[in-house]
């Protein structure tokens, strides 16, 4: 059934006018931005055409105050064959203007399908970060009229983990007995406040066996489930003690009036064998891996 995807290729089309006013937008505004698209069907050639024009007012996902968005397109319930637009670097109002063509799809078969768009922030060093999504049941679309539509993006229903993810960078320098840990960012943290958010910070203990030796702590990031820390910490650990040492990483929610609450924790320790080099790791809901979804 997927022979009509043209090898998952996309075709560039003419750009839309930047200065035209935004028309009426469908859906509820979740403050995740909006996306413009068009859907058309040729009854003669049995071809479904999906055009992703642009998005605007996307939230910033990077510490630079911007995002690197792209769009994933699925024809549900099939999740194996995904189509991707190009990544637009450092852009909260990206233009894609890309067309996807699905050939040899009888009309009655398409009425059983649902189009799915997910806007995603590309991350070179971690897992890509979903921004928002929309679903379009094709039995609710007039396929005889290919018109441009704006829709508000909705929160993504599939989360990557119940507790979230924490991205760390670790490097051990055996010549000087120094462990360098960079706390980069966290995402999709569990909300602990009644406002639906948290005030997260990261606390780290250097432990020798079961004994706490040194503590380090990041700054508190207010009212966010996707905090950017970019803070570096140094622990002095001799090569003789590195084998019995571990770092206990704890993500906490700061509470001004009550007790601080635990969000997640993870113990990091050196694996048996290997040298003294450094690598990246994750805590909380799991570490990150690079690449587009």
Backbone as numpy.savetxt, mean C-alpha at the origin, in Angstrom:
# Nx Ny Nz CAx CAy CAz Cx Cy Cz
-10.91 -18.01 -21.46 -11.72 -16.79 -21.46 -10.88 -15.52 -21.46
-9.58 -15.69 -21.14 -8.76 -14.48 -21.03 -7.88 -14.25 -22.25
-8.25 -14.90 -23.37 -7.44 -14.70 -24.56 -7.58 -13.30 -25.13
-8.60 -12.56 -24.69 -8.83 -11.23 -25.25 -8.15 -10.10 -24.52
-7.18 -10.39 -23.67 -6.54 -9.32 -22.91 -5.37 -8.71 -23.68
-5.07 -9.24 -24.85 -3.97 -8.73 -25.67 -2.64 -8.75 -24.92
-2.36 -9.89 -24.30 -1.10 -10.06 -23.55 -0.95 -9.01 -22.46
-2.07 -8.60 -21.88 -2.10 -7.64 -20.78 -1.49 -6.30 -21.19
-1.53 -5.98 -22.47 -0.92 -4.73 -22.95 -1.86 -3.57 -22.76
-1.31 -2.38 -22.71 -2.10 -1.16 -22.63 -1.78 -0.30 -23.83
-2.70 0.61 -24.13 -2.51 1.51 -25.26 -2.73 2.94 -24.79
-1.79 3.81 -25.07 -1.92 5.21 -24.69 -2.95 5.89 -25.57
-3.72 6.81 -24.97 -4.67 7.60 -25.74 -4.41 9.06 -25.44
-5.10 9.93 -26.13 -4.87 11.35 -25.96 -5.20 11.79 -24.55
-4.42 12.73 -24.03 -4.63 13.24 -22.68 -5.89 14.09 -22.63
-6.54 14.07 -21.45 -7.71 14.92 -21.26 -7.27 16.32 -20.89
-8.15 17.24 -21.00 -7.85 18.64 -20.73 -7.71 18.87 -19.24
-6.56 19.38 -18.80 -6.33 19.61 -17.38 -7.27 20.66 -16.80
-7.73 21.57 -17.62 -8.44 22.73 -17.09 -9.95 22.54 -17.04
-10.48 21.43 -17.56 -11.91 21.27 -17.53 -12.38 21.03 -16.10
-13.52 21.58 -15.70 -14.00 21.41 -14.33 -14.43 19.97 -14.08
-14.29 19.52 -12.84 -14.68 18.17 -12.50 -16.21 18.06 -12.48
-16.76 17.03 -13.13 -18.21 16.84 -13.11 -18.65 16.20 -11.80
-19.91 15.85 -11.75 -20.45 15.22 -10.55 -19.75 13.89 -10.29
-19.47 13.62 -9.02 -18.73 12.41 -8.64 -19.68 11.45 -7.95
-19.65 10.18 -8.36 -20.52 9.17 -7.77 -19.90 8.61 -6.50
-20.77 8.15 -5.58 -20.31 7.50 -4.36 -20.15 8.45 -3.20
-19.62 7.90 -2.09 -19.37 8.66 -0.88 -17.90 9.08 -0.83
-17.67 10.27 -0.28 -16.31 10.80 -0.20 -15.63 10.31 1.08
-14.69 9.38 0.93 -13.94 8.84 2.06 -12.59 9.56 2.22
-12.41 10.66 1.50 -11.15 11.42 1.54 -9.97 10.58 1.04
-10.24 9.70 0.09 -9.19 8.89 -0.52 -8.93 9.28 -1.96
-9.61 10.32 -2.41 -9.46 10.75 -3.79 -10.55 10.20 -4.68
-10.45 10.47 -5.96 -11.45 10.03 -6.93 -10.75 9.61 -8.22
-11.45 8.80 -9.00 -10.88 8.26 -10.23 -11.85 8.47 -11.39
-11.30 8.75 -12.56 -12.10 8.94 -13.77 -11.82 7.78 -14.73
-12.90 7.19 -15.25 -12.76 6.05 -16.13 -13.92 6.02 -17.12
-13.83 5.14 -18.11 -14.91 4.93 -19.07 -14.95 3.46 -19.44
-16.18 2.94 -19.65 -16.38 1.54 -20.02 -17.25 1.50 -21.27
-16.84 0.74 -22.26 -17.62 0.61 -23.48 -17.59 -0.81 -24.01
-18.59 -1.16 -24.83 -18.67 -2.51 -25.37 -19.10 -2.45 -26.83
-18.40 -3.20 -27.66 -18.72 -3.30 -29.09 -19.42 -4.64 -29.32
-20.73 -4.58 -29.59 -21.51 -5.80 -29.77 -21.11 -6.55 -31.04
-20.53 -5.85 -31.98 -20.14 -6.49 -33.24 -18.88 -7.33 -33.07
-17.90 -6.79 -32.37 -16.62 -7.49 -32.19 -16.52 -8.20 -30.84
-17.57 -8.07 -30.00 -17.57 -8.68 -28.66 -16.38 -8.21 -27.84
-16.15 -6.90 -27.87 -14.97 -6.32 -27.22 -15.38 -5.34 -26.12
-14.85 -5.57 -24.93 -15.03 -4.65 -23.80 -13.80 -3.76 -23.71
-14.03 -2.45 -23.65 -12.93 -1.49 -23.54 -13.04 -0.74 -22.22
-11.96 -0.72 -21.47 -11.90 -0.01 -20.19 -10.79 1.04 -20.29
-11.13 2.28 -20.01 -10.15 3.37 -20.07 -9.98 3.99 -18.69
-8.76 4.05 -18.23 -8.43 4.72 -16.97 -7.83 6.07 -17.34
-8.57 7.14 -17.05 -8.10 8.47 -17.41 -7.15 9.05 -16.36
-7.66 9.24 -15.17 -6.85 9.93 -14.16 -7.47 9.76 -12.78
-6.75 10.22 -11.78 -7.26 10.32 -10.41 -6.85 11.69 -9.88
-7.52 12.13 -8.85 -7.14 13.41 -8.24 -7.42 13.38 -6.75
-6.72 14.25 -6.04 -6.84 14.42 -4.59 -6.53 13.12 -3.85
-5.53 12.38 -4.34 -5.11 11.17 -3.64 -4.38 11.53 -2.35
-4.47 10.70 -1.32 -3.73 10.98 -0.09 -2.24 10.67 -0.26
-1.42 11.38 0.47 0.03 11.14 0.44 0.35 9.89 1.25
1.12 8.99 0.67 1.52 7.77 1.35 3.01 7.74 1.68
3.79 8.63 1.07 5.23 8.65 1.28 5.61 9.77 2.24
6.79 9.64 2.86 7.23 10.65 3.82 7.53 11.98 3.14
7.65 11.96 1.80 7.89 13.20 1.06 6.61 14.00 0.87
5.48 13.48 1.33 4.21 14.19 1.19 3.53 13.95 -0.13
3.90 12.87 -0.82 3.29 12.56 -2.11 3.09 11.05 -2.21
2.77 10.55 -3.41 2.59 9.12 -3.66 3.09 8.81 -5.07
3.25 7.51 -5.33 3.63 7.03 -6.67 2.54 6.07 -7.15
1.40 6.60 -7.58 0.23 5.74 -7.80 0.21 5.02 -9.15
-0.42 3.87 -9.13 -0.80 3.15 -10.34 -2.13 2.46 -10.08
-2.76 1.94 -11.12 -4.08 1.31 -10.99 -3.99 -0.16 -11.39
-4.57 -1.01 -10.57 -4.72 -2.43 -10.90 -6.16 -2.67 -11.34
-6.33 -3.38 -12.45 -7.65 -3.66 -13.01 -7.87 -5.17 -13.03
-9.00 -5.60 -12.48 -9.38 -7.01 -12.49 -10.79 -7.14 -13.05
-11.07 -8.29 -13.67 -12.43 -8.63 -14.08 -12.86 -9.79 -13.21
-13.48 -9.45 -12.08 -13.83 -10.45 -11.07 -14.94 -11.36 -11.59
-14.95 -12.63 -11.10 -14.22 -13.14 -9.93 -12.79 -13.59 -10.19
-12.30 -13.49 -11.40 -10.92 -13.91 -11.71 -9.94 -12.89 -11.13
-9.06 -13.37 -10.23 -8.06 -12.49 -9.63 -6.65 -12.78 -10.13
-6.52 -13.77 -10.99 -5.19 -14.16 -11.45 -4.66 -13.24 -12.55
-5.56 -12.76 -13.41 -5.14 -11.96 -14.55 -5.35 -10.48 -14.24
-4.30 -9.85 -13.78 -4.40 -8.45 -13.41 -3.76 -7.57 -14.48
-4.32 -6.41 -14.66 -3.81 -5.41 -15.59 -3.34 -4.21 -14.79
-2.21 -3.63 -15.17 -1.62 -2.53 -14.41 -1.34 -1.34 -15.31
-1.68 -0.17 -14.83 -1.26 1.04 -15.51 0.21 1.31 -15.16
0.76 2.33 -15.77 2.10 2.76 -15.41 2.09 3.48 -14.07
3.23 3.49 -13.40 3.39 4.23 -12.15 3.64 5.70 -12.47
2.92 6.58 -11.79 3.15 8.02 -11.93 3.88 8.51 -10.68
5.14 8.85 -10.84 5.98 9.20 -9.70 5.60 10.54 -9.09
5.57 10.56 -7.76 5.40 11.79 -6.98 4.23 12.63 -7.51
3.04 12.05 -7.48 1.89 12.71 -8.08 0.61 12.32 -7.35
-0.07 13.30 -6.80 -1.36 13.06 -6.13 -2.53 13.32 -7.06
-2.24 13.77 -8.28 -3.28 14.00 -9.29 -2.82 13.40 -10.63
-2.62 12.08 -10.66 -1.98 11.45 -11.82 -2.91 11.33 -13.03
-2.31 11.42 -14.20 -2.97 11.13 -15.48 -2.37 9.84 -16.03
-3.20 8.88 -16.35 -2.72 7.65 -16.99 -3.14 7.60 -18.47
-4.42 7.83 -18.71 -4.93 7.80 -20.08 -4.55 6.50 -20.79
-4.86 5.39 -20.14 -4.52 4.08 -20.68 -5.79 3.26 -20.92
-5.76 2.50 -22.01 -6.92 1.73 -22.43 -6.60 0.24 -22.38
-7.53 -0.53 -21.81 -7.41 -1.98 -21.74 -8.53 -2.61 -22.56
-8.19 -3.59 -23.37 -9.15 -4.20 -24.28 -9.32 -5.68 -23.94
-10.57 -6.11 -23.75 -10.91 -7.51 -23.50 -11.71 -8.01 -24.71
-11.13 -8.91 -25.46 -11.76 -9.37 -26.70 -12.48 -10.71 -26.51
-13.45 -10.96 -27.42 -14.18 -12.24 -27.45 -14.93 -12.52 -26.16
-15.61 -11.50 -25.66 -16.45 -11.66 -24.48 -17.91 -11.43 -24.89
-18.72 -12.48 -24.98 -20.14 -12.31 -25.26 -20.80 -11.45 -24.18
-21.78 -10.67 -24.60 -22.42 -9.73 -23.68 -23.01 -10.43 -22.46
-23.67 -11.57 -22.65 -24.31 -12.24 -21.52 -23.28 -12.76 -20.51
-22.06 -13.06 -20.97 -21.01 -13.48 -20.05 -20.48 -12.31 -19.23
-20.38 -11.15 -19.85 -19.90 -9.97 -19.14 -20.84 -9.55 -18.03
-22.14 -9.81 -18.21 -23.11 -9.41 -17.19 -22.90 -10.18 -15.88
-22.12 -11.24 -15.92 -21.82 -12.01 -14.71 -20.54 -11.52 -14.03
-19.87 -10.55 -14.65 -18.57 -10.10 -14.15 -18.67 -8.75 -13.44
-17.63 -8.47 -12.66 -17.51 -7.19 -11.95 -16.13 -6.61 -12.21
-16.09 -5.38 -12.69 -14.82 -4.69 -12.85 -14.33 -4.19 -11.49
-13.04 -4.29 -11.28 -12.44 -3.87 -10.01 -11.23 -3.01 -10.31
-11.24 -1.80 -9.75 -10.09 -0.89 -9.86 -9.52 -0.67 -8.47
-8.22 -0.80 -8.34 -7.55 -0.47 -7.08 -6.40 0.48 -7.38
-6.41 1.64 -6.72 -5.32 2.59 -6.84 -4.30 2.26 -5.75
-3.04 2.14 -6.15 -2.00 1.63 -5.27 -0.79 2.56 -5.32
-0.16 2.75 -4.18 1.08 3.53 -4.11 2.27 2.58 -4.24
3.05 2.77 -5.28 4.24 1.93 -5.50 5.31 2.27 -4.47
5.92 1.23 -3.89 6.99 1.41 -2.91 8.17 0.55 -3.32
9.28 1.18 -3.56 10.46 0.46 -4.06 11.04 -0.47 -3.02
10.94 -0.13 -1.73 11.63 -0.87 -0.69 10.70 -1.73 0.16
9.41 -1.58 0.01 8.47 -2.32 0.84 7.32 -2.79 -0.03
6.31 -3.35 0.60 5.12 -3.73 -0.13 4.39 -2.49 -0.62
3.83 -2.59 -1.79 3.04 -1.48 -2.31 1.83 -1.26 -1.40
1.43 -0.01 -1.30 0.44 0.40 -0.31 -0.89 0.74 -0.98
-1.95 -0.04 -0.76 -3.25 0.28 -1.36 -3.76 1.64 -0.88
-4.31 2.40 -1.81 -4.89 3.71 -1.49 -6.41 3.62 -1.41
-7.03 3.07 -2.42 -8.48 2.95 -2.45 -8.92 2.09 -3.61
-10.20 1.75 -3.65 -10.71 0.85 -4.67 -12.15 1.18 -5.02
-12.61 0.65 -6.16 -14.03 0.68 -6.51 -14.36 -0.62 -7.23
-15.61 -1.05 -7.11 -16.12 -2.21 -7.83 -17.29 -1.78 -8.69
-17.37 -2.35 -9.90 -18.40 -1.96 -10.86 -19.05 -3.22 -11.43
-20.18 -3.67 -10.88 -20.89 -4.81 -11.48 -21.35 -4.44 -12.89
-20.96 -5.22 -13.88 -21.25 -4.86 -15.26 -22.73 -5.01 -15.62
-23.49 -5.74 -14.81 -24.93 -5.82 -15.07 -25.66 -4.54 -14.65
-24.91 -3.60 -14.04 -25.49 -2.32 -13.66 -25.01 -1.19 -14.57
-24.26 -1.54 -15.61 -23.69 -0.53 -16.51 -24.37 -0.62 -17.88
-24.72 0.53 -18.43 -25.23 0.59 -19.80 -24.04 0.56 -20.75
-23.73 -0.63 -21.25 -22.54 -0.80 -22.08 -22.69 -0.23 -23.48
-23.90 0.19 -23.83 -24.09 0.79 -25.16 -23.61 2.23 -25.21
-23.41 2.84 -24.03 -22.97 4.23 -23.98 -21.63 4.31 -23.25
-20.61 4.65 -24.00 -19.29 4.80 -23.40 -19.12 6.24 -22.91
-19.42 6.44 -21.65 -19.32 7.79 -21.10 -18.29 7.82 -19.98
-17.70 8.99 -19.79 -16.72 9.18 -18.73 -17.43 9.30 -17.39
-16.88 8.63 -16.38 -17.48 8.62 -15.04 -16.42 8.92 -14.00
-16.80 9.70 -13.00 -15.97 9.95 -11.82 -16.57 9.21 -10.64
-15.70 8.51 -9.86 -16.15 7.84 -8.65 -15.17 8.13 -7.52
-15.73 8.32 -6.32 -14.87 8.42 -5.14 -14.27 7.04 -4.83
-13.00 7.02 -4.48 -12.37 5.78 -4.05 -12.87 5.39 -2.67
-13.02 4.08 -2.45 -13.49 3.56 -1.18 -12.34 2.85 -0.46
-12.43 2.70 0.87 -11.39 1.97 1.59 -11.27 0.54 1.08
-10.05 0.04 1.03 -9.82 -1.32 0.55 -10.30 -2.33 1.60
-11.07 -3.29 1.16 -11.67 -4.25 2.09 -10.67 -5.30 2.56
-9.71 -5.65 1.71 -8.75 -6.68 2.07 -7.53 -6.04 2.72
-7.37 -6.24 4.01 -6.19 -5.71 4.71 -5.06 -6.73 4.67
-3.84 -6.27 4.84 -2.68 -7.15 4.74 -2.37 -7.85 6.06
-2.98 -7.46 7.11 -2.71 -8.08 8.39 -3.51 -7.39 9.46
-3.84 -8.13 10.51 -4.70 -7.57 11.54 -3.99 -6.47 12.33
-2.67 -6.57 12.44 -1.93 -5.62 13.28 -1.18 -4.58 12.46
-0.97 -4.83 11.20 -0.25 -3.90 10.36 1.16 -4.37 10.05
1.96 -3.48 9.49 3.32 -3.80 9.08 4.27 -2.70 9.54
5.50 -3.11 9.85 6.55 -2.18 10.25 7.78 -2.46 9.40
8.32 -1.42 8.78 9.51 -1.57 7.93 10.73 -1.06 8.67
11.72 -1.94 8.83 12.97 -1.61 9.50 14.14 -1.89 8.57
15.24 -1.20 8.80 16.50 -1.49 8.12 17.55 -1.75 9.20
18.22 -2.91 9.13 19.21 -3.29 10.13 20.57 -3.50 9.49
21.62 -3.04 10.19 22.99 -3.24 9.71 23.90 -3.43 10.92
24.61 -4.57 10.96 25.56 -4.81 12.04 26.98 -4.64 11.53
27.78 -3.88 12.29 29.18 -3.63 11.95 30.07 -4.35 12.96
30.52 -5.55 12.64 31.26 -6.36 13.62 32.59 -5.75 14.04
33.23 -4.98 13.16 34.54 -4.41 13.49 34.46 -3.46 14.68
33.35 -2.76 14.81 33.19 -1.80 15.91 32.10 -2.22 16.89
31.46 -3.38 16.66 30.43 -3.87 17.56 29.22 -2.94 17.62
28.71 -2.60 16.46 27.62 -1.62 16.42 26.47 -2.15 15.56
25.26 -2.09 16.12 24.04 -2.44 15.39 23.27 -1.16 15.09
23.03 -0.90 13.81 22.30 0.30 13.39 20.91 -0.12 12.91
19.90 0.46 13.52 18.52 0.16 13.15 17.85 1.45 12.69
17.30 1.41 11.50 16.50 2.53 11.00 15.04 2.13 11.00
14.24 2.86 11.76 12.79 2.65 11.77 12.22 3.53 10.67
11.78 2.91 9.58 11.35 3.67 8.42 9.89 4.10 8.52
8.97 3.15 8.54 7.56 3.50 8.54 6.73 2.29 8.95
5.48 2.55 9.26 4.50 1.49 9.50 3.27 1.79 8.67
2.46 0.76 8.44 1.22 1.00 7.70 0.16 -0.01 8.12
-1.08 0.41 7.93 -2.25 -0.41 8.26 -2.24 -0.85 9.72
-1.81 0.04 10.61 -1.82 -0.29 12.03 -3.24 -0.38 12.55
-3.40 -1.11 13.62 -4.71 -1.26 14.23 -5.09 0.03 14.97
-6.31 0.48 14.76 -6.79 1.69 15.43 -7.05 1.39 16.90
-6.56 2.25 17.78 -6.73 2.05 19.22 -7.58 3.14 19.87
-7.80 4.25 19.17 -8.56 5.35 19.75 -10.00 5.33 19.24
-10.89 5.97 19.98 -12.31 5.99 19.59 -12.52 6.80 18.32
-11.52 7.58 17.94 -11.61 8.37 16.70 -11.31 7.52 15.47
-10.97 6.24 15.67 -10.66 5.37 14.55 -9.22 5.46 14.09
-8.36 6.02 14.92 -6.95 6.15 14.55 -6.08 5.80 15.75
-4.79 6.13 15.69 -3.87 5.87 16.80 -2.81 6.96 16.81
-2.04 6.99 17.90 -0.88 7.89 18.04 0.36 7.00 18.24
0.85 6.38 17.17 1.86 5.33 17.33 3.28 5.84 17.53
4.04 5.04 18.23 5.49 5.20 18.31 6.10 3.81 18.45
7.40 3.71 18.22 8.10 2.43 18.28 9.11 2.46 19.41
9.07 1.41 20.22 10.01 1.26 21.33 10.84 0.00 21.08
12.16 0.08 21.32 13.03 -1.06 21.10 13.90 -1.32 22.33
13.95 -2.57 22.74 14.81 -2.99 23.83 15.92 -3.89 23.30
17.17 -3.59 23.66 18.26 -4.54 23.45 18.26 -5.50 24.63
18.19 -6.80 24.33 18.11 -7.80 25.39 19.25 -8.80 25.25
19.89 -9.12 26.37 20.86 -10.21 26.45 20.18 -11.33 27.22
19.82 -12.38 26.50 19.00 -13.41 27.14 17.63 -12.84 27.46
17.24 -12.89 28.72 15.97 -12.31 29.15 16.15 -10.98 29.88
17.36 -10.44 29.84 17.66 -9.20 30.56 17.60 -8.00 29.62
16.83 -6.99 30.00 16.77 -5.76 29.23 18.01 -4.91 29.52
18.69 -4.47 28.45 19.94 -3.74 28.60 19.79 -2.27 28.23
19.28 -2.00 27.04 19.13 -0.61 26.58 17.78 -0.43 25.89
17.26 0.80 25.98 15.98 1.11 25.33 16.15 2.30 24.40
15.45 2.25 23.27 15.37 3.37 22.33 13.91 3.58 21.96
13.57 4.81 21.60 12.16 5.12 21.31 12.07 6.19 20.23
11.14 6.01 19.30 10.91 7.02 18.26 10.02 8.13 18.81
9.84 9.14 18.00 8.86 10.17 18.32 7.45 9.63 18.11
6.48 10.30 18.68 5.07 9.91 18.53 4.50 10.58 17.29
3.81 9.80 16.48 3.13 10.33 15.29 1.63 10.40 15.57
1.09 11.60 15.51 -0.28 11.82 15.95 -1.31 11.44 14.90
-2.36 10.80 15.35 -3.57 10.53 14.57 -3.26 9.95 13.19
-2.60 8.81 13.18 -2.29 8.16 11.90 -2.14 6.65 12.10
-2.57 5.91 11.10 -2.37 4.46 11.07 -1.26 4.08 10.10
-0.68 5.10 9.47 0.40 4.88 8.50 1.54 5.85 8.79
2.16 5.75 9.95 3.18 6.73 10.35 4.48 6.59 9.58
5.12 7.71 9.32 6.46 7.76 8.74 7.42 8.21 9.84
8.41 7.37 10.17 9.35 7.70 11.24 10.69 8.18 10.67
11.35 7.36 9.88 12.67 7.69 9.32 13.64 8.13 10.43
13.75 7.30 11.46 14.63 7.58 12.60 15.64 6.45 12.75
16.88 6.81 13.09 17.97 5.84 13.17 18.47 5.73 14.61
18.75 4.49 15.04 19.21 4.22 16.40 20.42 3.29 16.36
21.30 3.46 17.33 22.53 2.67 17.39 22.59 1.93 18.73
22.87 0.63 18.66 23.10 -0.19 19.84 24.53 -0.73 19.77
25.24 -0.65 20.89 26.59 -1.20 20.96 26.51 -2.65 21.44
26.86 -3.58 20.54 26.83 -5.01 20.86 28.11 -5.64 20.32
28.91 -6.22 21.20 30.14 -6.86 20.75 29.82 -8.12 19.96
30.75 -8.51 19.09 30.55 -9.70 18.27 30.37 -10.94 19.15
31.04 -10.96 20.32 30.92 -12.11 21.22 29.51 -12.23 21.79
28.80 -11.10 21.92 27.47 -11.13 22.54 26.32 -11.12 21.53
26.65 -10.93 20.25 25.58 -10.78 19.26 24.73 -12.04 19.16
25.35 -13.22 19.40 24.62 -14.48 19.26 23.54 -14.63 20.33
23.77 -14.07 21.50 22.79 -14.22 22.59 21.92 -12.98 22.75
22.05 -12.03 21.83 21.29 -10.79 21.93 20.08 -10.81 21.01
19.09 -10.03 21.36 17.93 -9.84 20.51 17.38 -8.43 20.71
16.66 -7.96 19.72 16.00 -6.66 19.79 14.50 -6.90 19.88
13.91 -6.42 20.94 12.45 -6.52 21.12 11.83 -5.23 20.60
11.12 -5.32 19.49 10.49 -4.16 18.85 9.02 -4.12 19.24
8.59 -2.97 19.75 7.21 -2.83 20.25 6.58 -1.59 19.63
5.44 -1.76 19.00 4.68 -0.62 18.47 3.58 -0.29 19.47
3.58 0.95 19.94 2.65 1.37 20.99 1.76 2.51 20.50
0.60 2.62 21.12 -0.29 3.76 20.91 -0.21 4.66 22.13
0.21 5.90 21.93 0.32 6.86 23.03 -1.06 7.35 23.45
-1.28 7.39 24.75 -2.55 7.88 25.29 -2.25 8.95 26.33
-2.69 10.17 26.07 -2.37 11.29 26.94 -3.04 11.17 28.30
-4.25 10.61 28.32 -5.03 10.57 29.56 -5.00 9.22 30.25
-4.66 8.19 29.53 -4.65 6.85 30.12 -3.33 6.15 29.89
-3.40 4.81 29.96 -2.20 4.01 29.74 -1.94 3.83 28.27
-0.67 3.87 27.87 -0.32 3.57 26.49 -0.67 2.12 26.17
-1.15 1.88 24.95 -1.62 0.56 24.57 -0.68 -0.11 23.57
-0.53 -1.41 23.73 0.27 -2.19 22.80 -0.50 -2.40 21.49
0.17 -2.14 20.37 -0.40 -2.44 19.06 0.15 -3.76 18.54
1.47 -3.92 18.60 2.11 -5.15 18.13 3.53 -5.21 18.64
4.12 -6.40 18.64 5.52 -6.53 19.04 6.17 -7.69 18.30
7.49 -7.63 18.21 8.25 -8.64 17.48 9.66 -8.69 18.04
10.21 -9.90 18.21 11.58 -10.06 18.67 12.47 -10.44 17.48
13.55 -9.67 17.32 14.50 -9.90 16.24 15.81 -10.41 16.82
16.32 -11.49 16.26 17.60 -12.00 16.73 18.38 -12.59 15.56
19.69 -12.69 15.76 20.58 -13.18 14.71 20.33 -14.66 14.47
20.22 -15.02 13.18 20.09 -16.43 12.84 21.45 -17.11 12.95
21.44 -18.40 13.21 22.69 -19.15 13.30 23.39 -19.16 11.95
24.71 -18.98 11.97 25.49 -19.00 10.74 25.52 -17.64 10.10
26.36 -17.48 9.06 26.43 -16.22 8.31 27.36 -15.24 8.95
27.56 -14.14 8.30 28.47 -13.12 8.77 27.77 -12.04 9.51
28.38 -10.87 9.56 27.85 -9.79 10.35 27.23 -8.70 9.55
26.76 -9.00 8.34 26.16 -7.96 7.51 24.80 -7.57 7.98
24.18 -6.64 7.29 22.87 -6.14 7.69 21.83 -6.46 6.65
20.57 -6.38 7.07 19.47 -6.60 6.15 18.22 -5.96 6.67
17.17 -5.97 5.89 15.90 -5.37 6.29 15.04 -6.38 6.99
14.13 -5.90 7.84 13.22 -6.79 8.52 11.93 -6.11 8.83
10.94 -6.87 9.26 9.64 -6.27 9.57 9.15 -6.78 10.90
8.36 -5.97 11.58 7.75 -6.38 12.82 6.27 -6.14 12.78
5.60 -6.44 13.89 4.16 -6.23 13.95 3.44 -7.24 13.10
2.79 -6.77 12.02 2.01 -7.65 11.17 2.84 -8.34 10.11
4.13 -8.13 10.05 4.96 -8.80 9.06 5.81 -7.82 8.28
6.94 -8.29 7.77 7.84 -7.43 7.04 7.38 -7.19 5.63
8.07 -6.31 4.94 7.66 -5.92 3.60 8.60 -6.47 2.55
8.05 -6.66 1.36 8.83 -7.05 0.19 8.51 -6.10 -0.93
9.47 -5.82 -1.78 9.25 -4.84 -2.83 8.44 -5.38 -3.98
8.09 -4.48 -4.89 7.45 -4.88 -6.13 6.00 -4.51 -6.19
5.48 -4.38 -7.43 4.07 -4.09 -7.61 3.26 -5.35 -7.40
2.02 -5.17 -6.98 1.19 -6.30 -6.63 0.77 -7.08 -7.85
